[in-house]
PDB file of C-alpha atoms in Angstrom:
ATOM      1  CA  MET A   1       8.639  -8.951 -22.974  1.00 38.00           C
ATOM      2  CA  LEU A   2       5.269  -8.258 -21.394  1.00 41.00           C
ATOM      3  CA  GLN A   3       3.752  -5.001 -22.545  1.00 44.00           C
ATOM      4  CA  LEU A   4       1.005  -3.100 -20.773  1.00 45.00           C
ATOM      5  CA  GLU A   5      -2.003  -2.258 -22.879  1.00 45.00           C
ATOM      6  CA  LYS A   6      -3.156   0.517 -20.563  1.00 53.00           C
ATOM      7  CA  PRO A   7      -1.554   2.260 -17.580  1.00 58.00           C
ATOM      8  CA  MET A   8      -3.272   1.411 -14.307  1.00 73.00           C
ATOM      9  CA  VAL A   9      -5.738   4.133 -13.299  1.00 79.00           C
ATOM     10  CA  ASP A  10      -7.914   2.179 -10.946  1.00 88.00           C
ATOM     11  CA  GLU A  11     -11.076   4.114 -10.055  1.00 91.00           C
ATOM     12  CA  ARG A  12     -11.657   2.013  -6.933  1.00 90.00           C
ATOM     13  CA  ILE A  13      -8.159   2.698  -5.558  1.00 91.00           C
ATOM     14  CA  GLN A  14      -8.455   6.368  -6.596  1.00 92.00           C
ATOM     15  CA  LYS A  15     -11.784   6.766  -4.762  1.00 93.00           C
ATOM     16  CA  GLU A  16     -10.585   5.005  -1.621  1.00 93.00           C
ATOM     17  CA  THR A  17      -7.301   6.979  -1.625  1.00 94.00           C
ATOM     18  CA  ASN A  18      -9.189  10.280  -2.054  1.00 95.00           C
ATOM     19  CA  ARG A  19     -11.444   9.383   0.870  1.00 95.00           C
ATOM     20  CA  PHE A  20      -8.404   8.697   3.027  1.00 95.00           C
ATOM     21  CA  PHE A  21      -6.486  11.794   1.836  1.00 96.00           C
ATOM     22  CA  ALA A  22      -9.532  13.923   2.692  1.00 95.00           C
ATOM     23  CA  LYS A  23      -9.248  12.692   6.291  1.00 95.00           C
ATOM     24  CA  LEU A  24      -5.458  13.171   6.230  1.00 95.00           C
ATOM     25  CA  PHE A  25      -5.982  16.792   5.130  1.00 96.00           C
ATOM     26  CA  PHE A  26      -7.660  17.622   8.459  1.00 95.00           C
ATOM     27  CA  PHE A  27      -5.040  15.651  10.393  1.00 94.00           C
ATOM     28  CA  GLN A  28      -2.110  17.331   8.626  1.00 94.00           C
ATOM     29  CA  THR A  29      -3.703  20.809   8.990  1.00 95.00           C
ATOM     30  CA  LEU A  30      -4.142  20.253  12.745  1.00 94.00           C
ATOM     31  CA  PHE A  31      -0.571  18.977  12.936  1.00 92.00           C
ATOM     32  CA  VAL A  32       0.767  22.116  11.217  1.00 93.00           C
ATOM     33  CA  ILE A  33      -1.347  24.358  13.494  1.00 93.00           C
ATOM     34  CA  GLY A  34       0.081  22.446  16.478  1.00 92.00           C
ATOM     35  CA  GLY A  35       3.604  23.104  15.142  1.00 89.00           C
ATOM     36  CA  MET A  36       2.816  26.810  14.835  1.00 89.00           C
ATOM     37  CA  VAL A  37       1.557  26.930  18.414  1.00 89.00           C
ATOM     38  CA  MET A  38       4.849  25.341  19.539  1.00 88.00           C
ATOM     39  CA  GLN A  39       6.766  28.035  17.682  1.00 85.00           C
ATOM     40  CA  ILE A  40       4.645  30.796  19.191  1.00 85.00           C
ATOM     41  CA  VAL A  41       5.329  29.402  22.678  1.00 87.00           C
ATOM     42  CA  ASN A  42       9.069  29.245  21.898  1.00 82.00           C
ATOM     43  CA  PRO A  43       9.336  32.534  19.970  1.00 80.00           C
ATOM     44  CA  VAL A  44      11.111  32.277  16.612  1.00 82.00           C
ATOM     45  CA  PRO A  45      11.416  34.867  13.819  1.00 83.00           C
ATOM     46  CA  LEU A  46       8.591  34.990  11.265  1.00 81.00           C
ATOM     47  CA  ARG A  47      10.861  33.584   8.509  1.00 80.00           C
ATOM     48  CA  VAL A  48      11.154  30.323  10.466  1.00 81.00           C
ATOM     49  CA  PHE A  49       7.440  29.568  10.518  1.00 81.00           C
ATOM     50  CA  CYS A  50       6.428  31.263   7.274  1.00 87.00           C
ATOM     51  CA  LEU A  51       6.588  27.778   5.656  1.00 87.00           C
ATOM     52  CA  GLN A  52       3.691  26.667   7.854  1.00 89.00           C
ATOM     53  CA  ILE A  53       1.741  29.850   7.133  1.00 92.00           C
ATOM     54  CA  ILE A  54       2.177  29.308   3.348  1.00 93.00           C
ATOM     55  CA  CYS A  55       1.148  25.658   3.768  1.00 94.00           C
ATOM     56  CA  LEU A  56      -2.037  26.541   5.672  1.00 94.00           C
ATOM     57  CA  VAL A  57      -3.009  29.479   3.442  1.00 96.00           C
ATOM     58  CA  VAL A  58      -2.562  27.457   0.234  1.00 96.00           C
ATOM     59  CA  GLY A  59      -4.130  24.229   1.573  1.00 96.00           C
ATOM     60  CA  ILE A  60      -7.119  25.714   3.385  1.00 96.00           C
ATOM     61  CA  GLY A  61      -7.550  28.487   0.769  1.00 97.00           C
ATOM     62  CA  PHE A  62      -7.632  25.987  -2.110  1.00 97.00           C
ATOM     63  CA  ALA A  63     -10.064  23.715  -0.257  1.00 96.00           C
ATOM     64  CA  LEU A  64     -12.432  26.560   0.681  1.00 96.00           C
ATOM     65  CA  ILE A  65     -12.473  28.164  -2.797  1.00 96.00           C
ATOM     66  CA  GLN A  66     -13.030  24.831  -4.547  1.00 95.00           C
ATOM     67  CA  LEU A  67     -15.650  23.573  -2.082  1.00 94.00           C
ATOM     68  CA  ILE A  68     -17.630  26.829  -2.300  1.00 94.00           C
ATOM     69  CA  THR A  69     -17.372  27.309  -6.097  1.00 94.00           C
ATOM     70  CA  LYS A  70     -18.346  23.672  -6.750  1.00 91.00           C
ATOM     71  CA  GLY A  71     -21.189  23.930  -4.230  1.00 88.00           C
ATOM     72  CA  VAL A  72     -20.099  21.025  -2.069  1.00 88.00           C
ATOM     73  CA  PHE A  73     -19.064  22.933   1.052  1.00 87.00           C
ATOM     74  CA  TRP A  74     -22.198  21.926   2.909  1.00 84.00           C
ATOM     75  CA  LEU A  75     -23.984  18.782   1.749  1.00 80.00           C
ATOM     76  CA  LYS A  76     -27.627  18.503   2.677  1.00 77.00           C
ATOM     77  CA  ALA A  77     -28.160  15.089   1.137  1.00 73.00           C
ATOM     78  CA  LYS A  78     -25.763  12.151   1.182  1.00 78.00           C
ATOM     79  CA  ASP A  79     -25.120  12.022  -2.539  1.00 84.00           C
ATOM     80  CA  ASP A  80     -22.274   9.667  -3.540  1.00 84.00           C
ATOM     81  CA  ALA A  81     -21.207  11.813  -6.501  1.00 86.00           C
ATOM     82  CA  LEU A  82     -21.073  15.033  -4.455  1.00 90.00           C
ATOM     83  CA  ILE A  83     -19.237  13.296  -1.627  1.00 91.00           C
ATOM     84  CA  SER A  84     -16.617  11.992  -4.062  1.00 91.00           C
ATOM     85  CA  ILE A  85     -16.169  15.515  -5.556  1.00 93.00           C
ATOM     86  CA  ARG A  86     -15.680  16.855  -2.037  1.00 93.00           C
ATOM     87  CA  GLU A  87     -13.183  14.119  -1.180  1.00 94.00           C
ATOM     88  CA  GLU A  88     -11.272  14.763  -4.399  1.00 95.00           C
ATOM     89  CA  ILE A  89     -10.921  18.484  -3.547  1.00 96.00           C
ATOM     90  CA  LEU A  90      -9.711  17.731  -0.010  1.00 96.00           C
ATOM     91  CA  ALA A  91      -7.296  15.111  -1.385  1.00 96.00           C
ATOM     92  CA  VAL A  92      -5.750  17.729  -3.710  1.00 97.00           C
ATOM     93  CA  ALA A  93      -5.557  20.178  -0.774  1.00 97.00           C
ATOM     94  CA  TYR A  94      -3.711  17.523   1.256  1.00 96.00           C
ATOM     95  CA  SER A  95      -1.294  16.895  -1.632  1.00 96.00           C
ATOM     96  CA  LEU A  96      -0.641  20.658  -1.947  1.00 96.00           C
ATOM     97  CA  GLU A  97       0.133  20.934   1.764  1.00 95.00           C
ATOM     98  CA  PHE A  98       2.378  17.880   1.559  1.00 95.00           C
ATOM     99  CA  ILE A  99       4.350  19.217  -1.431  1.00 94.00           C
ATOM    100  CA  ILE A 100       4.753  22.675   0.169  1.00 94.00           C
ATOM    101  CA  LEU A 101       5.997  21.134   3.434  1.00 92.00           C
ATOM    102  CA  LEU A 102       8.375  18.761   1.636  1.00 90.00           C
ATOM    103  CA  LEU A 103       9.894  21.396  -0.675  1.00 89.00           C
ATOM    104  CA  GLY A 104       9.894  24.019   2.058  1.00 89.00           C
ATOM    105  CA  ASP A 105      11.675  21.585   4.349  1.00 86.00           C
ATOM    106  CA  CYS A 106      14.434  21.097   1.726  1.00 82.00           C
ATOM    107  CA  VAL A 107      14.823  24.881   1.357  1.00 82.00           C
ATOM    108  CA  PHE A 108      14.883  25.220   5.144  1.00 82.00           C
ATOM    109  CA  ILE A 109      17.745  22.684   5.466  1.00 78.00           C
ATOM    110  CA  PHE A 110      19.869  24.627   2.980  1.00 74.00           C
ATOM    111  CA  PHE A 111      19.235  28.227   4.002  1.00 76.00           C
ATOM    112  CA  GLU A 112      18.309  28.275   7.690  1.00 75.00           C
ATOM    113  CA  LYS A 113      21.326  27.301   9.774  1.00 72.00           C
ATOM    114  CA  GLU A 114      20.486  29.271  12.921  1.00 76.00           C
ATOM    115  CA  TYR A 115      17.183  27.544  13.665  1.00 77.00           C
ATOM    116  CA  SER A 116      17.986  24.243  11.972  1.00 77.00           C
ATOM    117  CA  SER A 117      16.665  22.211  14.939  1.00 79.00           C
ATOM    118  CA  TRP A 118      13.092  23.188  13.884  1.00 82.00           C
ATOM    119  CA  ASN A 119      13.699  21.137  10.770  1.00 82.00           C
ATOM    120  CA  VAL A 120      12.785  18.036  12.801  1.00 85.00           C
ATOM    121  CA  LEU A 121       9.290  19.484  13.351  1.00 86.00           C
ATOM    122  CA  TYR A 122       8.825  20.171   9.620  1.00 86.00           C
ATOM    123  CA  CYS A 123       9.987  16.621   8.841  1.00 88.00           C
ATOM    124  CA  PHE A 124       7.392  15.220  11.248  1.00 90.00           C
ATOM    125  CA  GLU A 125       4.657  17.392   9.758  1.00 90.00           C
ATOM    126  CA  TRP A 126       4.922  15.793   6.294  1.00 91.00           C
ATOM    127  CA  MET A 127       6.432  12.471   7.216  1.00 92.00           C
ATOM    128  CA  ILE A 128       3.935  11.258   9.840  1.00 93.00           C
ATOM    129  CA  PRO A 129       0.796  11.681   7.646  1.00 93.00           C
ATOM    130  CA  ALA A 130       2.740  10.179   4.705  1.00 93.00           C
ATOM    131  CA  TRP A 131       3.728   7.127   6.762  1.00 94.00           C
ATOM    132  CA  ILE A 132       0.172   6.720   8.021  1.00 94.00           C
ATOM    133  CA  TYR A 133      -0.876   6.611   4.339  1.00 94.00           C
ATOM    134  CA  VAL A 134       1.820   4.032   3.533  1.00 94.00           C
ATOM    135  CA  VAL A 135       0.762   1.744   6.413  1.00 94.00           C
ATOM    136  CA  ILE A 136      -2.971   2.026   5.677  1.00 94.00           C
ATOM    137  CA  GLY A 137      -2.259   1.897   1.904  1.00 92.00           C
ATOM    138  CA  ILE A 138      -0.467  -1.434   2.315  1.00 91.00           C
ATOM    139  CA  LYS A 139      -3.242  -2.765   4.554  1.00 90.00           C
ATOM    140  CA  HIS A 140      -5.931  -1.895   1.997  1.00 88.00           C
ATOM    141  CA  SER A 141      -3.576  -2.636  -0.948  1.00 83.00           C
ATOM    142  CA  TRP A 142      -3.937   0.834  -2.490  1.00 88.00           C
ATOM    143  CA  ILE A 143      -0.192   0.665  -3.008  1.00 89.00           C
ATOM    144  CA  GLN A 144       0.473  -2.243  -5.346  1.00 87.00           C
ATOM    145  CA  TRP A 145       2.087  -3.155  -8.653  1.00 85.00           C
ATOM    146  CA  GLY A 146      -1.235  -4.354 -10.071  1.00 80.00           C
ATOM    147  CA  GLY A 147      -0.135  -7.693 -11.523  1.00 77.00           C
ATOM    148  CA  LYS A 148       3.025  -9.422 -12.745  1.00 79.00           C
ATOM    149  CA  ALA A 149       3.498  -7.459 -15.979  1.00 79.00           C
ATOM    150  CA  ARG A 150       3.108  -4.163 -14.182  1.00 81.00           C
ATOM    151  CA  GLN A 151       5.501  -5.378 -11.469  1.00 83.00           C
ATOM    152  CA  ILE A 152       8.251  -5.924 -14.069  1.00 85.00           C
ATOM    153  CA  ASN A 153       7.704  -2.487 -15.639  1.00 83.00           C
ATOM    154  CA  GLY A 154       7.357  -0.806 -12.236  1.00 84.00           C
ATOM    155  CA  LYS A 155      10.675  -2.216 -11.033  1.00 84.00           C
ATOM    156  CA  LYS A 156      12.338  -1.049 -14.250  1.00 85.00           C
ATOM    157  CA  LEU A 157      10.932   2.430 -13.691  1.00 84.00           C
ATOM    158  CA  LEU A 158      12.201   2.460 -10.111  1.00 83.00           C
ATOM    159  CA  LYS A 159      15.677   1.475 -11.340  1.00 82.00           C
ATOM    160  CA  LYS A 160      15.599   4.346 -13.840  1.00 83.00           C
ATOM    161  CA  LEU A 161      15.088   6.734 -10.911  1.00 82.00           C
ATOM    162  CA  TRP A 162      18.541   5.831  -9.538  1.00 81.00           C
ATOM    163  CA  ILE A 163      20.332   8.403 -11.717  1.00 83.00           C
ATOM    164  CA  PRO A 164      18.137  11.425 -10.771  1.00 83.00           C
ATOM    165  CA  ALA A 165      18.350  10.321  -7.112  1.00 81.00           C
ATOM    166  CA  MET A 166      22.184  10.202  -7.341  1.00 83.00           C
ATOM    167  CA  VAL A 167      22.267  13.650  -8.991  1.00 84.00           C
ATOM    168  CA  ALA A 168      20.008  14.973  -6.202  1.00 81.00           C
ATOM    169  CA  ALA A 169      22.336  13.464  -3.575  1.00 79.00           C
ATOM    170  CA  VAL A 170      25.403  15.133  -5.196  1.00 81.00           C
ATOM    171  CA  PHE A 171      23.501  18.439  -5.359  1.00 79.00           C
ATOM    172  CA  MET A 172      22.606  18.075  -1.670  1.00 75.00           C
ATOM    173  CA  ILE A 173      26.260  17.511  -0.733  1.00 76.00           C
ATOM    174  CA  ILE A 174      27.424  20.503  -2.780  1.00 77.00           C
ATOM    175  CA  LEU A 175      24.879  22.833  -1.174  1.00 75.00           C
ATOM    176  CA  LEU A 176      25.140  21.515   2.368  1.00 71.00           C
ATOM    177  CA  GLU A 177      28.704  20.421   3.002  1.00 71.00           C
ATOM    178  CA  LEU A 178      31.067  21.606   0.295  1.00 71.00           C
ATOM    179  CA  PRO A 179      31.442  25.221   1.538  1.00 71.00           C
ATOM    180  CA  ASP A 180      32.554  23.927   4.968  1.00 71.00           C
ATOM    181  CA  TRP A 181      34.962  21.411   3.460  1.00 69.00           C
ATOM    182  CA  LEU A 182      36.478  24.024   1.168  1.00 70.00           C
ATOM    183  CA  GLU A 183      36.934  26.333   4.133  1.00 71.00           C
ATOM    184  CA  ASP A 184      38.885  23.656   6.016  1.00 66.00           C
ATOM    185  CA  LYS A 185      40.796  22.912   2.769  1.00 62.00           C
ATOM    186  CA  VAL A 186      41.020  19.313   3.928  1.00 62.00           C
ATOM    187  CA  PHE A 187      39.077  16.503   2.324  1.00 62.00           C
ATOM    188  CA  SER A 188      39.682  13.603   4.665  1.00 65.00           C
ATOM    189  CA  GLY A 189      38.949   9.915   4.212  1.00 67.00           C
ATOM    190  CA  ASN A 190      35.917  10.224   6.482  1.00 69.00           C
ATOM    191  CA  GLU A 191      34.401  12.875   4.238  1.00 69.00           C
ATOM    192  CA  ILE A 192      34.984  10.784   1.107  1.00 72.00           C
ATOM    193  CA  PHE A 193      33.277   7.872   2.880  1.00 75.00           C
ATOM    194  CA  ALA A 194      30.366  10.115   3.899  1.00 74.00           C
ATOM    195  CA  VAL A 195      29.950  11.365   0.303  1.00 75.00           C
ATOM    196  CA  SER A 196      29.939   7.814  -1.119  1.00 77.00           C
ATOM    197  CA  VAL A 197      27.413   6.703   1.505  1.00 79.00           C
ATOM    198  CA  ILE A 198      25.078   9.593   0.565  1.00 77.00           C
ATOM    199  CA  VAL A 199      25.506   9.258  -3.217  1.00 80.00           C
ATOM    200  CA  ILE A 200      25.105   5.472  -3.290  1.00 83.00           C
ATOM    201  CA  GLY A 201      23.142   4.937  -0.079  1.00 84.00           C
ATOM    202  CA  ILE A 202      20.263   7.369  -0.665  1.00 80.00           C
ATOM    203  CA  PRO A 203      19.258   6.053  -4.134  1.00 82.00           C
ATOM    204  CA  MET A 204      19.816   2.428  -3.106  1.00 86.00           C
ATOM    205  CA  GLY A 205      17.940   2.854   0.179  1.00 86.00           C
ATOM    206  CA  SER A 206      15.049   4.640  -1.544  1.00 84.00           C
ATOM    207  CA  TYR A 207      14.852   1.924  -4.231  1.00 87.00           C
ATOM    208  CA  PHE A 208      14.715  -0.953  -1.763  1.00 89.00           C
ATOM    209  CA  LEU A 209      12.316   0.884   0.547  1.00 90.00           C
ATOM    210  CA  MET A 210       9.912   1.668  -2.325  1.00 90.00           C
ATOM    211  CA  LYS A 211      10.189  -1.889  -3.653  1.00 89.00           C
ATOM    212  CA  LYS A 212       9.533  -3.325  -0.208  1.00 92.00           C
ATOM    213  CA  ILE A 213       6.482  -1.066   0.323  1.00 92.00           C
ATOM    214  CA  VAL A 214       4.895  -1.881  -3.063  1.00 90.00           C
ATOM    215  CA  ASP A 215       5.725  -5.601  -2.681  1.00 91.00           C
ATOM    216  CA  ALA A 216       3.995  -5.609   0.715  1.00 92.00           C
ATOM    217  CA  GLY A 217       0.902  -3.963  -0.850  1.00 90.00           C
ATOM    218  CA  GLU A 218       0.916  -6.502  -3.685  1.00 88.00           C
ATOM    219  CA  LYS A 219       1.166  -9.388  -1.224  1.00 90.00           C
ATOM    220  CA  ARG A 220      -1.779  -8.008   0.703  1.00 90.00           C
ATOM    221  CA  ALA A 221      -3.785  -7.600  -2.543  1.00 87.00           C
ATOM    222  CA  ASN A 222      -3.110 -11.236  -3.502  1.00 87.00           C
ATOM    223  CA  LYS A 223      -4.148 -12.384  -0.026  1.00 89.00           C
ATOM    224  CA  MET A 224      -7.390 -10.419  -0.342  1.00 87.00           C
ATOM    225  CA  LEU A 225      -8.124 -12.096  -3.686  1.00 85.00           C
ATOM    226  CA  GLU A 226      -7.408 -15.532  -2.247  1.00 87.00           C
ATOM    227  CA  GLU A 227      -9.890 -14.807   0.540  1.00 87.00           C
ATOM    228  CA  LEU A 228     -12.497 -13.753  -2.039  1.00 82.00           C
ATOM    229  CA  GLU A 229     -11.930 -16.960  -4.010  1.00 82.00           C
ATOM    230  CA  LYS A 230     -12.251 -19.035  -0.837  1.00 85.00           C
ATOM    231  CA  GLN A 231     -15.514 -17.303   0.029  1.00 81.00           C
ATOM    232  CA  GLU A 232     -16.811 -18.018  -3.461  1.00 76.00           C
ATOM    233  CA  GLU A 233     -15.845 -21.696  -3.227  1.00 78.00           C
ATOM    234  CA  MET A 234     -17.607 -21.959   0.124  1.00 80.00           C
ATOM    235  CA  THR A 235     -20.839 -20.444  -1.250  1.00 75.00           C
ATOM    236  CA  LEU A 236     -20.687 -22.799  -4.256  1.00 71.00           C
ATOM    237  CA  GLU A 237     -20.305 -25.813  -1.944  1.00 74.00           C
ATOM    238  CA  GLU A 238     -23.320 -24.644   0.055  1.00 70.00           C
TER     239      GLU A 238
ATOM    240  CA  MET B   1     -24.792  -9.337  -5.785  1.00 66.00           C
ATOM    241  CA  LYS B   2     -22.311 -11.627  -7.511  1.00 76.00           C
ATOM    242  CA  ASN B   3     -21.580 -11.037 -11.176  1.00 81.00           C
ATOM    243  CA  LYS B   4     -21.389 -14.602 -12.504  1.00 86.00           C
ATOM    244  CA  ARG B   5     -22.123 -13.450 -16.083  1.00 91.00           C
ATOM    245  CA  MET B   6     -18.966 -11.377 -16.112  1.00 93.00           C
ATOM    246  CA  LYS B   7     -16.900 -14.270 -14.785  1.00 92.00           C
ATOM    247  CA  ILE B   8     -18.349 -16.638 -17.408  1.00 93.00           C
ATOM    248  CA  ALA B   9     -17.731 -14.088 -20.190  1.00 94.00           C
ATOM    249  CA  ARG B  10     -14.149 -13.652 -19.028  1.00 95.00           C
ATOM    250  CA  ILE B  11     -13.535 -17.404 -18.983  1.00 94.00           C
ATOM    251  CA  GLU B  12     -15.162 -17.703 -22.449  1.00 94.00           C
ATOM    252  CA  CYS B  13     -12.676 -15.111 -23.722  1.00 93.00           C
ATOM    253  CA  ASP B  14      -9.906 -17.206 -22.152  1.00 94.00           C
ATOM    254  CA  LEU B  15      -8.751 -14.362 -19.984  1.00 94.00           C
ATOM    255  CA  THR B  16      -7.477 -14.453 -16.427  1.00 91.00           C
ATOM    256  CA  GLN B  17      -8.510 -11.750 -13.951  1.00 90.00           C
ATOM    257  CA  GLU B  18      -5.055 -10.242 -14.321  1.00 88.00           C
ATOM    258  CA  GLN B  19      -5.237 -10.153 -18.137  1.00 91.00           C
ATOM    259  CA  LEU B  20      -8.653  -8.493 -18.056  1.00 93.00           C
ATOM    260  CA  ALA B  21      -7.408  -6.028 -15.429  1.00 91.00           C
ATOM    261  CA  GLU B  22      -4.507  -5.077 -17.717  1.00 89.00           C
ATOM    262  CA  LYS B  23      -6.832  -4.660 -20.689  1.00 90.00           C
ATOM    263  CA  VAL B  24      -9.106  -2.249 -18.858  1.00 91.00           C
ATOM    264  CA  GLY B  25      -6.370  -0.552 -16.821  1.00 89.00           C
ATOM    265  CA  VAL B  26      -7.367  -1.521 -13.297  1.00 91.00           C
ATOM    266  CA  ALA B  27      -5.911  -3.733 -10.561  1.00 89.00           C
ATOM    267  CA  ARG B  28      -6.614  -7.462 -10.603  1.00 88.00           C
ATOM    268  CA  GLN B  29      -8.209  -7.075  -7.218  1.00 88.00           C
ATOM    269  CA  THR B  30     -10.843  -4.699  -8.623  1.00 90.00           C
ATOM    270  CA  ILE B  31     -11.930  -7.317 -11.182  1.00 92.00           C
ATOM    271  CA  GLY B  32     -12.087  -9.880  -8.374  1.00 89.00           C
ATOM    272  CA  LEU B  33     -14.218  -7.543  -6.261  1.00 89.00           C
ATOM    273  CA  ILE B  34     -16.611  -6.808  -9.172  1.00 92.00           C
ATOM    274  CA  GLU B  35     -17.047 -10.527  -9.879  1.00 90.00           C
ATOM    275  CA  ALA B  36     -17.636 -11.179  -6.184  1.00 87.00           C
ATOM    276  CA  GLY B  37     -20.200  -8.378  -6.092  1.00 86.00           C
ATOM    277  CA  ASN B  38     -18.225  -6.388  -3.527  1.00 86.00           C
ATOM    278  CA  TYR B  39     -17.643  -3.322  -5.717  1.00 89.00           C
ATOM    279  CA  ASN B  40     -19.987  -1.348  -7.968  1.00 90.00           C
ATOM    280  CA  PRO B  41     -17.960  -0.142 -10.981  1.00 92.00           C
ATOM    281  CA  SER B  42     -18.593   3.207 -12.669  1.00 92.00           C
ATOM    282  CA  ILE B  43     -20.364   3.216 -16.038  1.00 93.00           C
ATOM    283  CA  SER B  44     -17.096   3.968 -17.878  1.00 93.00           C
ATOM    284  CA  LEU B  45     -15.392   0.956 -16.269  1.00 94.00           C
ATOM    285  CA  CYS B  46     -18.431  -1.202 -17.119  1.00 95.00           C
ATOM    286  CA  ILE B  47     -18.140  -0.082 -20.764  1.00 95.00           C
ATOM    287  CA  ASP B  48     -14.391  -0.852 -20.806  1.00 94.00           C
ATOM    288  CA  ILE B  49     -15.077  -4.334 -19.398  1.00 95.00           C
ATOM    289  CA  CYS B  50     -17.850  -4.929 -21.956  1.00 95.00           C
ATOM    290  CA  LYS B  51     -15.550  -3.889 -24.809  1.00 95.00           C
ATOM    291  CA  ALA B  52     -12.771  -6.169 -23.535  1.00 95.00           C
ATOM    292  CA  LEU B  53     -15.162  -9.126 -23.273  1.00 95.00           C
ATOM    293  CA  ASN B  54     -17.124  -8.356 -26.479  1.00 94.00           C
ATOM    294  CA  LYS B  55     -20.421  -8.128 -24.637  1.00 93.00           C
ATOM    295  CA  SER B  56     -23.086  -5.463 -24.208  1.00 94.00           C
ATOM    296  CA  LEU B  57     -23.839  -3.656 -20.953  1.00 93.00           C
ATOM    297  CA  ASP B  58     -27.174  -5.468 -20.741  1.00 92.00           C
ATOM    298  CA  GLU B  59     -25.554  -8.858 -21.095  1.00 91.00           C
ATOM    299  CA  LEU B  60     -23.084  -8.271 -18.274  1.00 91.00           C
ATOM    300  CA  PHE B  61     -24.508  -5.734 -15.889  1.00 90.00           C
ATOM    301  CA  TRP B  62     -28.292  -5.453 -16.236  1.00 88.00           C
ATOM    302  CA  PRO B  63     -29.974  -7.285 -13.329  1.00 81.00           C
ATOM    303  CA  GLN B  64     -31.569 -10.523 -14.456  1.00 73.00           C
ATOM    304  CA  GLU B  65     -35.199 -11.142 -13.625  1.00 65.00           C
ATOM    305  CA  GLU B  66     -35.578 -14.173 -11.366  1.00 54.00           C
TER     306      GLU B  66
END
């Protein structure tokens, strides 16, 4: 079996991802502010948009404190090292906002039944920037296995995630649907089918989606290398 | 600027780009980009590459006088 000598922590990918996340931070922040404006226009109780307030306070607060304390809030000279520190801070701020929106969205699904339609907005707020990253990440091959040996180990790791994903799906059913089913005291064939689709479908769907995304990034990375090799051959011929 | 010395050292060690990438913990593409002169690695990555190829920093990365 192929063993990895070192886990892949590629500084080039890290730098390029940070640069992109720094841009996504501003995009996601504007997106969340836009969502808040929508909720102010269509008045909703404070508890419904407190998720967005927490997201903005934590994200912007973290970015401001870090940028000021590290002295990179305003850069007079274009210094590569300072720019990369700044991008790293904004990338962490983006990740914080993303995690808060994702977790908050899950909490919102479970506990807010009255205004559940707003859940779509919260989904868009974390999902759209995340999908932009996936598309651009594949294009620039930031998302990749990093070689054949890593591909084998990566796929094994993804398969190991099936069990936690199934447990999460069962947990989701218990919290979301079980009280209603128990109230009806009827557990019909349709409901059993729905449960099996969620418990098997979610982990399976996530596995194949992840695999497909990373495979696409890997393919793109290989194509990029082939192009580099071709360029080199051409210069040698010249 | 292309890094032919690194490519030669890698071939001398009988390593493919992928094997060297695994040794130093980066993607194969990054090694390809360094060899093609399209990416400037950090000093710590340069040191890792030198260790993997049993060469000094001077031998692989110091610009040669024409």
